[in-house]
Amino acid sequence: MNADAPRTDQLSFDECWDLLANDTVGRIAIVVDGHPEIFPVNYVLHRRSIVFRTAGGTKLWSAMTERPAALEIDGYDPQSEMAWSVVARGDTALMQDQAEKDAVDAERLEPWQPGDKDNYVQLTARALTGRRFKVTRPDIWNSRASDPRRASFE
């Protein structure tokens, strides 16, 4: 291994769940007509699964027919100059039980976009992975002025 290579730390299962629990927005990747599509969703954790609400449409149809999906979240802390990423892969299902929906609503899962979002989709993670790494200083290579990494150096 190259001693100059940047270090990447694998996150533990519990660290991944903690990051998921402390976030509210992710990107859901689903299979649509045989190819991947990615959509932003706001979510909550419920009984070690990820739940989001959606209207009728692509996300709902995929959750009902294709099932495999992944949710990704990431973040960057300018003070520590550390970035992280978590990916949950698993199967989706439409939540049917009203008591379960009520429990999710108690977690304050409110859609951000207006309109009826009466369908609750649950992603049951079969694999959960994450990593954390130190971000390269923006002064080492040319980055856009709007790059959030610059905040810790300016």
Coordinates of N, CA, C and O in Angstrom, one line a residue:
M1 N 0.8 -1.2 0.0 CA 0.0 0.0 0.0 C 0.9 1.2 0.0 O 1.8 1.3 0.7
N2 N 0.5 2.2 -0.8 CA 1.3 3.4 -0.9 C 1.1 4.3 0.4 O 0.0 4.6 0.8
A3 N 2.2 4.6 1.0 CA 2.1 5.4 2.3 C 1.5 6.8 2.0 O 1.0 7.4 3.0
D4 N 1.6 7.3 0.8 CA 1.1 8.6 0.5 C -0.4 8.6 0.1 O -1.0 9.6 0.0
A5 N -0.9 7.4 0.0 CA -2.3 7.3 -0.4 C -3.2 7.8 0.7 O -3.0 7.5 1.9
P6 N -4.3 8.4 0.3 CA -5.2 8.9 1.3 C -5.9 7.8 2.1 O -6.2 6.7 1.5
R7 N -6.1 8.0 3.4 CA -6.7 7.0 4.2 C -8.2 7.1 4.1 O -8.8 8.1 4.2
T8 N -8.9 5.9 4.0 CA -10.3 5.8 4.0 C -10.7 4.9 5.1 O -10.2 3.8 5.2
D9 N -11.5 5.4 6.0 CA -12.0 4.5 7.1 C -13.4 3.9 6.8 O -14.3 4.7 6.4
Q10 N -13.5 2.6 7.0 CA -14.8 2.0 6.8 C -15.6 2.3 8.1 O -15.1 2.1 9.2
L11 N -16.8 2.7 7.9 CA -17.7 2.9 9.0 C -18.3 1.6 9.5 O -18.6 0.7 8.7
S12 N -18.5 1.5 10.8 CA -19.1 0.3 11.4 C -20.6 0.4 11.1 O -21.2 1.4 10.7
F13 N -21.3 -0.8 11.2 CA -22.7 -0.9 11.1 C -23.4 0.2 11.9 O -24.3 0.9 11.4
D14 N -23.1 0.3 13.2 CA -23.7 1.2 14.1 C -23.4 2.7 13.7 O -24.3 3.5 13.8
E15 N -22.2 3.0 13.2 CA -21.9 4.3 12.7 C -22.8 4.7 11.5 O -23.3 5.8 11.4
C16 N -23.0 3.7 10.6 CA -23.9 3.9 9.4 C -25.3 4.3 9.9 O -25.9 5.2 9.4
W17 N -25.8 3.4 10.8 CA -27.2 3.7 11.3 C -27.3 5.0 12.0 O -28.3 5.7 11.9
D18 N -26.3 5.4 12.8 CA -26.3 6.7 13.4 C -26.3 7.9 12.4 O -27.1 8.8 12.6
L19 N -25.5 7.8 11.4 CA -25.5 8.8 10.3 C -26.9 8.8 9.6 O -27.4 9.9 9.4
L20 N -27.5 7.7 9.3 CA -28.8 7.6 8.7 C -29.8 8.3 9.6 O -30.7 9.0 9.2
A21 N -29.7 8.0 10.9 CA -30.7 8.5 11.9 C -30.6 10.0 12.1 O -31.6 10.7 12.4
N22 N -29.4 10.6 11.8 CA -29.2 12.0 12.0 C -29.4 12.8 10.8 O -29.2 14.0 10.8
D23 N -29.8 12.2 9.7 CA -30.0 12.8 8.4 C -31.5 12.7 8.1 O -32.2 12.0 8.7
T24 N -31.9 13.5 7.1 CA -33.3 13.4 6.7 C -33.5 13.3 5.2 O -34.6 13.0 4.7
V25 N -32.5 13.5 4.4 CA -32.6 13.5 2.9 C -31.6 12.6 2.4 O -30.4 12.6 2.8
G26 N -32.0 11.8 1.4 CA -31.1 10.9 0.7 C -31.5 10.7 -0.7 O -32.4 11.4 -1.2
R27 N -30.8 9.9 -1.4 CA -31.1 9.6 -2.8 C -31.4 8.2 -2.9 O -30.6 7.3 -2.6
I28 N -32.6 7.9 -3.4 CA -33.0 6.5 -3.6 C -32.7 6.1 -5.0 O -33.1 6.8 -6.0
A29 N -32.1 5.0 -5.2 CA -31.8 4.4 -6.5 C -32.7 3.2 -6.7 O -32.6 2.3 -5.9
I30 N -33.5 3.2 -7.8 CA -34.4 2.1 -8.0 C -34.2 1.7 -9.5 O -33.7 2.5 -10.3
V31 N -34.7 0.6 -9.8 CA -34.7 0.1 -11.2 C -36.0 0.5 -11.9 O -37.1 0.1 -11.4
V32 N -35.9 1.1 -13.0 CA -37.1 1.6 -13.8 C -36.9 1.1 -15.2 O -35.9 1.5 -15.8
D33 N -37.8 0.2 -15.7 CA -37.7 -0.3 -17.0 C -36.3 -0.8 -17.3 O -35.7 -0.6 -18.4
G34 N -35.7 -1.5 -16.3 CA -34.5 -2.2 -16.6 C -33.2 -1.3 -16.4 O -32.1 -1.8 -16.7
H35 N -33.4 -0.1 -16.0 CA -32.2 0.8 -15.8 C -32.3 1.6 -14.5 O -33.4 1.8 -14.0
P36 N -31.2 2.0 -13.9 CA -31.3 2.7 -12.7 C -31.8 4.1 -12.8 O -31.4 4.8 -13.8
E37 N -32.5 4.6 -11.8 CA -33.0 5.9 -11.7 C -32.7 6.4 -10.3 O -32.8 5.5 -9.4
I38 N -32.4 7.6 -10.1 CA -32.1 8.2 -8.7 C -33.0 9.3 -8.5 O -33.2 10.2 -9.3
F39 N -33.6 9.3 -7.2 CA -34.6 10.4 -6.8 C -34.2 10.9 -5.4 O -33.9 10.0 -4.5
P40 N -34.3 12.2 -5.2 CA -34.1 12.6 -3.8 C -35.4 12.3 -3.0 O -36.5 12.4 -3.5
V41 N -35.2 11.9 -1.8 CA -36.3 11.6 -0.9 C -36.0 12.1 0.5 O -34.8 12.1 0.9
N42 N -37.0 12.5 1.3 CA -36.8 12.7 2.7 C -37.3 11.5 3.4 O -38.3 10.8 2.9
Y43 N -36.7 11.1 4.5 CA -37.0 9.8 5.1 C -36.9 9.8 6.6 O -36.4 10.8 7.2
V44 N -37.4 8.7 7.2 CA -37.1 8.5 8.6 C -36.7 7.0 8.8 O -37.0 6.2 7.9
L45 N -36.1 6.7 9.9 CA -35.8 5.3 10.2 C -37.0 4.8 11.1 O -37.4 5.5 12.0
H46 N -37.4 3.6 10.8 CA -38.4 2.9 11.6 C -38.1 1.4 11.7 O -38.1 0.7 10.6
R47 N -37.9 1.0 12.9 CA -37.6 -0.4 13.1 C -36.5 -1.0 12.2 O -36.6 -2.0 11.5
R48 N -35.4 -0.3 12.2 CA -34.2 -0.6 11.4 C -34.5 -0.7 9.9 O -34.0 -1.6 9.1
S49 N -35.4 0.1 9.4 CA -35.7 0.2 8.0 C -35.8 1.7 7.7 O -35.9 2.5 8.6
I50 N -35.7 2.0 6.4 CA -35.8 3.4 5.9 C -37.2 3.6 5.2 O -37.6 2.7 4.4
V51 N -37.9 4.6 5.6 CA -39.3 4.8 5.1 C -39.4 6.2 4.5 O -38.9 7.2 5.1
F52 N -40.0 6.3 3.3 CA -40.3 7.5 2.7 C -41.7 7.5 2.1 O -42.2 6.4 1.9
R53 N -42.3 8.6 1.9 CA -43.6 8.7 1.4 C -43.5 9.2 -0.1 O -42.6 10.0 -0.4
T54 N -44.5 8.7 -0.9 CA -44.5 9.1 -2.3 C -45.9 9.1 -2.8 O -46.8 8.4 -2.3
A55 N -46.1 9.8 -3.9 CA -47.4 9.8 -4.6 C -47.3 8.6 -5.6 O -46.3 7.9 -5.7
G56 N -48.4 8.4 -6.3 CA -48.4 7.4 -7.3 C -47.4 7.8 -8.4 O -47.3 9.0 -8.7
G57 N -46.7 6.9 -9.0 CA -45.7 7.3 -10.0 C -44.5 6.3 -10.0 O -44.6 5.1 -9.6
T58 N -43.4 6.8 -10.5 CA -42.2 5.9 -10.8 C -41.7 5.2 -9.5 O -41.5 4.0 -9.5
K59 N -41.5 6.0 -8.4 CA -41.0 5.4 -7.2 C -41.9 4.4 -6.6 O -41.5 3.3 -6.2
L60 N -43.2 4.7 -6.6 CA -44.2 3.7 -6.1 C -44.3 2.5 -7.0 O -44.2 1.3 -6.5
W61 N -44.3 2.6 -8.3 CA -44.4 1.5 -9.2 C -43.2 0.6 -9.0 O -43.3 -0.6 -9.0
S62 N -42.0 1.2 -9.0 CA -40.8 0.4 -8.8 C -40.8 -0.3 -7.5 O -40.4 -1.5 -7.4
A63 N -41.2 0.3 -6.4 CA -41.3 -0.3 -5.1 C -42.2 -1.5 -5.1 O -42.0 -2.5 -4.4
M64 N -43.2 -1.4 -5.9 CA -44.2 -2.5 -6.0 C -43.8 -3.7 -6.9 O -44.2 -4.8 -6.8
T65 N -42.9 -3.4 -7.9 CA -42.6 -4.4 -8.9 C -41.2 -4.8 -9.0 O -40.9 -6.0 -9.1
E66 N -40.2 -3.9 -8.9 CA -38.8 -4.3 -9.1 C -38.2 -4.7 -7.7 O -37.3 -5.5 -7.7
R67 N -38.5 -4.0 -6.7 CA -38.0 -4.2 -5.3 C -36.6 -3.9 -5.0 O -36.4 -3.2 -4.0
P68 N -35.5 -4.3 -5.7 CA -34.2 -3.9 -5.3 C -34.0 -2.4 -5.3 O -34.4 -1.8 -6.3
A69 N -33.3 -1.9 -4.3 CA -33.1 -0.4 -4.3 C -31.9 -0.2 -3.4 O -31.4 -1.0 -2.7
A70 N -31.4 1.1 -3.5 CA -30.3 1.5 -2.6 C -30.6 3.0 -2.2 O -31.2 3.7 -3.0
L71 N -30.3 3.4 -1.0 CA -30.4 4.7 -0.5 C -29.0 5.2 -0.1 O -28.3 4.5 0.6
E72 N -28.6 6.4 -0.6 CA -27.3 6.9 -0.3 C -27.4 8.3 0.3 O -28.3 9.1 -0.1
I73 N -26.6 8.5 1.4 CA -26.5 9.8 2.0 C -25.0 10.1 2.1 O -24.2 9.2 2.1
D74 N -24.7 11.4 2.2 CA -23.3 11.8 2.4 C -23.3 13.2 3.0 O -24.3 13.8 3.2
G75 N -22.1 13.5 3.5 CA -21.9 14.8 4.1 C -20.5 15.2 4.2 O -19.6 14.4 3.9
Y76 N -20.3 16.5 4.5 CA -18.9 17.0 4.6 C -18.9 18.0 5.8 O -19.8 18.8 5.9
D77 N -17.9 17.9 6.6 CA -17.7 18.8 7.7 C -16.5 19.7 7.4 O -15.3 19.2 7.5
P78 N -16.7 21.0 7.1 CA -15.6 21.8 6.8 C -14.6 22.0 7.9 O -13.4 22.3 7.7
Q79 N -15.0 21.9 9.2 CA -14.1 22.1 10.3 C -13.1 21.0 10.4 O -11.9 21.2 10.6
S80 N -13.6 19.8 10.3 CA -12.6 18.6 10.3 C -12.1 18.2 9.0 O -11.2 17.4 8.9
E81 N -12.7 18.8 7.9 CA -12.3 18.5 6.5 C -12.5 17.0 6.2 O -11.8 16.4 5.4
M82 N -13.5 16.4 6.9 CA -13.8 15.0 6.7 C -15.2 14.9 5.9 O -16.1 15.7 6.1
A83 N -15.2 14.0 5.0 CA -16.4 13.6 4.2 C -16.8 12.2 4.6 O -16.0 11.4 5.0
W84 N -18.1 11.9 4.4 CA -18.6 10.5 4.7 C -19.7 10.2 3.7 O -20.3 11.1 3.1
S85 N -19.9 8.9 3.5 CA -20.9 8.4 2.7 C -21.5 7.1 3.3 O -20.7 6.3 3.8
V86 N -22.8 6.9 3.2 CA -23.4 5.7 3.7 C -24.4 5.2 2.5 O -25.1 6.0 2.0
V87 N -24.3 3.9 2.3 CA -25.2 3.3 1.3 C -25.9 2.1 1.9 O -25.3 1.2 2.5
A88 N -27.2 2.1 1.8 CA -28.1 1.0 2.3 C -28.7 0.4 1.1 O -29.3 1.0 0.3
R89 N -28.4 -0.9 0.9 CA -29.0 -1.7 -0.2 C -29.9 -2.7 0.3 O -29.7 -3.4 1.3
G90 N -31.0 -2.9 -0.4 CA -32.0 -3.9 0.1 C -33.2 -4.0 -0.8 O -33.1 -3.6 -2.0
D91 N -34.3 -4.3 -0.2 CA -35.6 -4.5 -1.0 C -36.6 -3.5 -0.5 O -36.6 -3.2 0.7
T92 N -37.5 -3.1 -1.4 CA -38.5 -2.2 -1.0 C -39.9 -2.9 -1.0 O -40.0 -3.9 -1.6
A93 N -40.7 -2.3 -0.2 CA -42.1 -2.9 -0.1 C -43.0 -1.7 0.3 O -42.6 -0.7 0.9
L94 N -44.2 -1.8 -0.1 CA -45.3 -0.8 0.2 C -45.8 -1.1 1.6 O -46.1 -2.3 1.9
M95 N -45.7 -0.2 2.5 CA -46.2 -0.3 3.9 C -47.7 -0.3 3.8 O -48.3 0.7 3.4
Q96 N -48.4 -1.3 4.3 CA -49.8 -1.4 4.3 C -50.5 -1.2 5.6 O -51.6 -0.6 5.7
D97 N -49.9 -1.6 6.7 CA -50.5 -1.6 8.0 C -50.6 -0.1 8.5 O -49.7 0.6 8.6
Q98 N -51.9 0.3 8.9 CA -52.1 1.6 9.3 C -51.4 2.0 10.6 O -50.9 3.1 10.8
A99 N -51.3 1.0 11.5 CA -50.6 1.2 12.8 C -49.1 1.5 12.5 O -48.5 2.4 13.2
E100 N -48.5 0.9 11.5 CA -47.1 1.1 11.1 C -47.0 2.5 10.5 O -46.1 3.3 10.8
K101 N -47.9 2.9 9.7 CA -47.9 4.2 9.1 C -48.1 5.3 10.2 O -47.4 6.3 10.1
D102 N -48.9 5.0 11.1 CA -49.1 6.0 12.2 C -47.8 6.1 13.0 O -47.4 7.2 13.4
A103 N -47.1 5.0 13.2 CA -45.8 5.0 13.9 C -44.8 5.9 13.2 O -44.0 6.6 13.8
V104 N -44.8 5.7 11.9 CA -43.9 6.5 11.0 C -44.2 8.0 11.1 O -43.4 8.8 11.2
D105 N -45.5 8.3 11.0 CA -46.0 9.7 11.1 C -45.5 10.3 12.5 O -45.2 11.5 12.5
A106 N -45.5 9.5 13.5 CA -45.1 10.0 14.8 C -43.6 10.3 14.8 O -43.2 11.1 15.6
E107 N -42.9 9.8 13.9 CA -41.4 10.1 13.7 C -41.3 11.4 12.9 O -40.2 11.8 12.5
R108 N -42.4 12.0 12.5 CA -42.5 13.3 11.8 C -42.0 13.2 10.3 O -41.3 14.0 9.8
L109 N -42.4 12.1 9.7 CA -42.2 12.0 8.2 C -43.2 12.8 7.5 O -44.3 12.3 7.3
E110 N -42.8 14.0 7.1 CA -43.7 14.9 6.3 C -43.0 15.1 5.0 O -41.9 15.5 4.9
P111 N -43.8 14.9 3.9 CA -43.2 15.2 2.6 C -42.8 16.7 2.5 O -43.5 17.6 3.0
W112 N -41.7 16.9 1.8 CA -41.3 18.3 1.6 C -42.0 18.9 0.4 O -42.2 20.1 0.4
Q113 N -42.3 18.1 -0.6 CA -43.0 18.6 -1.8 C -44.5 18.6 -1.6 O -45.0 17.6 -1.0
P114 N -45.2 19.6 -2.0 CA -46.7 19.6 -1.8 C -47.4 18.5 -2.6 O -46.8 18.0 -3.6
G115 N -48.5 18.1 -2.2 CA -49.3 17.1 -2.9 C -49.5 15.9 -2.1 O -48.9 15.8 -1.0
D116 N -50.4 15.0 -2.5 CA -50.7 13.8 -1.8 C -49.5 12.8 -1.9 O -49.1 12.5 -3.0
K117 N -49.0 12.4 -0.8 CA -47.9 11.4 -0.7 C -48.4 10.4 0.3 O -47.9 10.2 1.4
D118 N -49.5 9.7 -0.1 CA -50.1 8.7 0.7 C -49.5 7.3 0.8 O -50.0 6.5 1.5
N119 N -48.5 7.1 0.0 CA -47.9 5.8 -0.1 C -46.6 5.8 0.7 O -45.7 6.6 0.5
Y120 N -46.5 4.8 1.6 CA -45.3 4.7 2.4 C -44.5 3.5 1.9 O -44.9 2.4 1.8
V121 N -43.2 3.9 1.5 CA -42.4 2.8 0.9 C -41.3 2.6 2.0 O -40.7 3.5 2.5
Q122 N -41.0 1.3 2.2 CA -40.1 0.8 3.2 C -38.9 0.1 2.5 O -39.1 -0.8 1.7
L123 N -37.7 0.6 2.8 CA -36.5 -0.1 2.3 C -35.9 -0.8 3.4 O -35.5 -0.3 4.4
T124 N -35.9 -2.1 3.3 CA -35.3 -3.0 4.3 C -33.9 -3.3 3.9 O -33.6 -3.9 2.9
A125 N -32.9 -2.8 4.6 CA -31.5 -2.9 4.2 C -31.0 -4.3 4.5 O -31.1 -4.8 5.5
R126 N -30.4 -4.8 3.4 CA -29.7 -6.1 3.5 C -28.2 -6.0 3.6 O -27.5 -6.9 4.0
A127 N -27.8 -4.8 3.1 CA -26.3 -4.4 3.2 C -26.3 -3.0 3.6 O -27.0 -2.2 3.1
L128 N -25.4 -2.6 4.5 CA -25.2 -1.3 4.9 C -23.7 -1.0 5.0 O -23.0 -1.7 5.8
T129 N -23.2 -0.1 4.2 CA -21.8 0.2 4.1 C -21.6 1.7 4.2 O -22.5 2.5 3.9
G130 N -20.4 2.1 4.7 CA -20.1 3.5 4.8 C -18.6 3.7 4.9 O -17.9 2.8 5.2
R131 N -18.2 4.9 4.6 CA -16.8 5.3 4.6 C -16.6 6.7 5.0 O -17.5 7.5 4.8
R132 N -15.5 7.0 5.6 CA -15.2 8.4 6.0 C -13.7 8.6 5.5 O -12.9 7.8 5.6
F133 N -13.5 9.9 5.0 CA -12.1 10.1 4.5 C -11.8 11.6 4.6 O -12.8 12.5 4.6
K134 N -10.6 11.9 4.8 CA -10.1 13.3 4.8 C -10.2 13.8 3.3 O -9.7 13.2 2.4
V135 N -10.7 15.0 3.2 CA -10.9 15.6 1.8 C -9.6 16.4 1.5 O -9.0 17.0 2.3
T136 N -9.2 16.3 0.2 CA -8.0 17.0 -0.3 C -8.2 18.5 -0.2 O -9.3 19.0 -0.4
R137 N -7.2 19.1 0.3 CA -7.3 20.6 0.4 C -7.6 21.2 -0.9 O -7.0 20.9 -1.9
P138 N -8.5 22.2 -1.0 CA -8.9 22.8 -2.3 C -7.8 23.6 -2.9 O -7.8 23.9 -4.1
D139 N -6.8 24.0 -2.1 CA -5.7 24.8 -2.6 C -4.7 24.0 -3.4 O -3.8 24.5 -4.0
I140 N -4.8 22.6 -3.2 CA -3.8 21.7 -3.9 C -4.2 21.6 -5.4 O -3.4 21.4 -6.2
W141 N -5.5 21.6 -5.7 CA -5.9 21.5 -7.0 C -7.0 22.6 -7.3 O -7.6 23.1 -6.3
N142 N -7.2 22.9 -8.5 CA -8.2 24.0 -8.8 C -9.6 23.5 -8.6 O -10.1 22.6 -9.2
S143 N -10.3 24.2 -7.7 CA -11.7 23.9 -7.4 C -12.5 25.1 -7.6 O -12.0 26.2 -7.5
R144 N -13.8 24.9 -7.8 CA -14.7 26.1 -8.0 C -14.7 26.9 -6.8 O -14.6 26.5 -5.6
A145 N -15.0 28.2 -6.9 CA -15.1 29.1 -5.8 C -16.3 28.7 -4.9 O -16.2 28.9 -3.7
S146 N -17.3 28.0 -5.4 CA -18.4 27.6 -4.6 C -18.2 26.3 -3.9 O -19.1 25.8 -3.2
D147 N -17.1 25.7 -4.1 CA -16.8 24.4 -3.5 C -16.8 24.5 -2.0 O -16.1 25.3 -1.4
P148 N -17.7 23.7 -1.3 CA -17.8 23.9 0.2 C -16.5 23.6 1.0 O -16.4 24.1 2.1
R149 N -15.6 22.9 0.4 CA -14.3 22.6 1.1 C -13.5 23.9 1.3 O -12.7 23.9 2.3
R150 N -13.8 24.9 0.5 CA -13.0 26.1 0.7 C -13.3 26.9 2.0 O -12.5 27.6 2.5
A151 N -14.5 26.6 2.5 CA -14.9 27.4 3.8 C -13.9 27.2 4.9 O -13.7 28.1 5.7
S152 N -13.3 26.0 5.0 CA -12.4 25.8 6.1 C -11.0 26.4 5.9 O -10.1 26.4 6.8
F153 N -10.7 26.9 4.7 CA -9.4 27.4 4.4 C -9.4 28.9 4.1 O -8.4 29.5 4.0
E154 N -10.6 29.5 4.0 CA -10.6 30.9 3.7 C -11.0 31.8 4.9 O -11.5 31.4 5.8

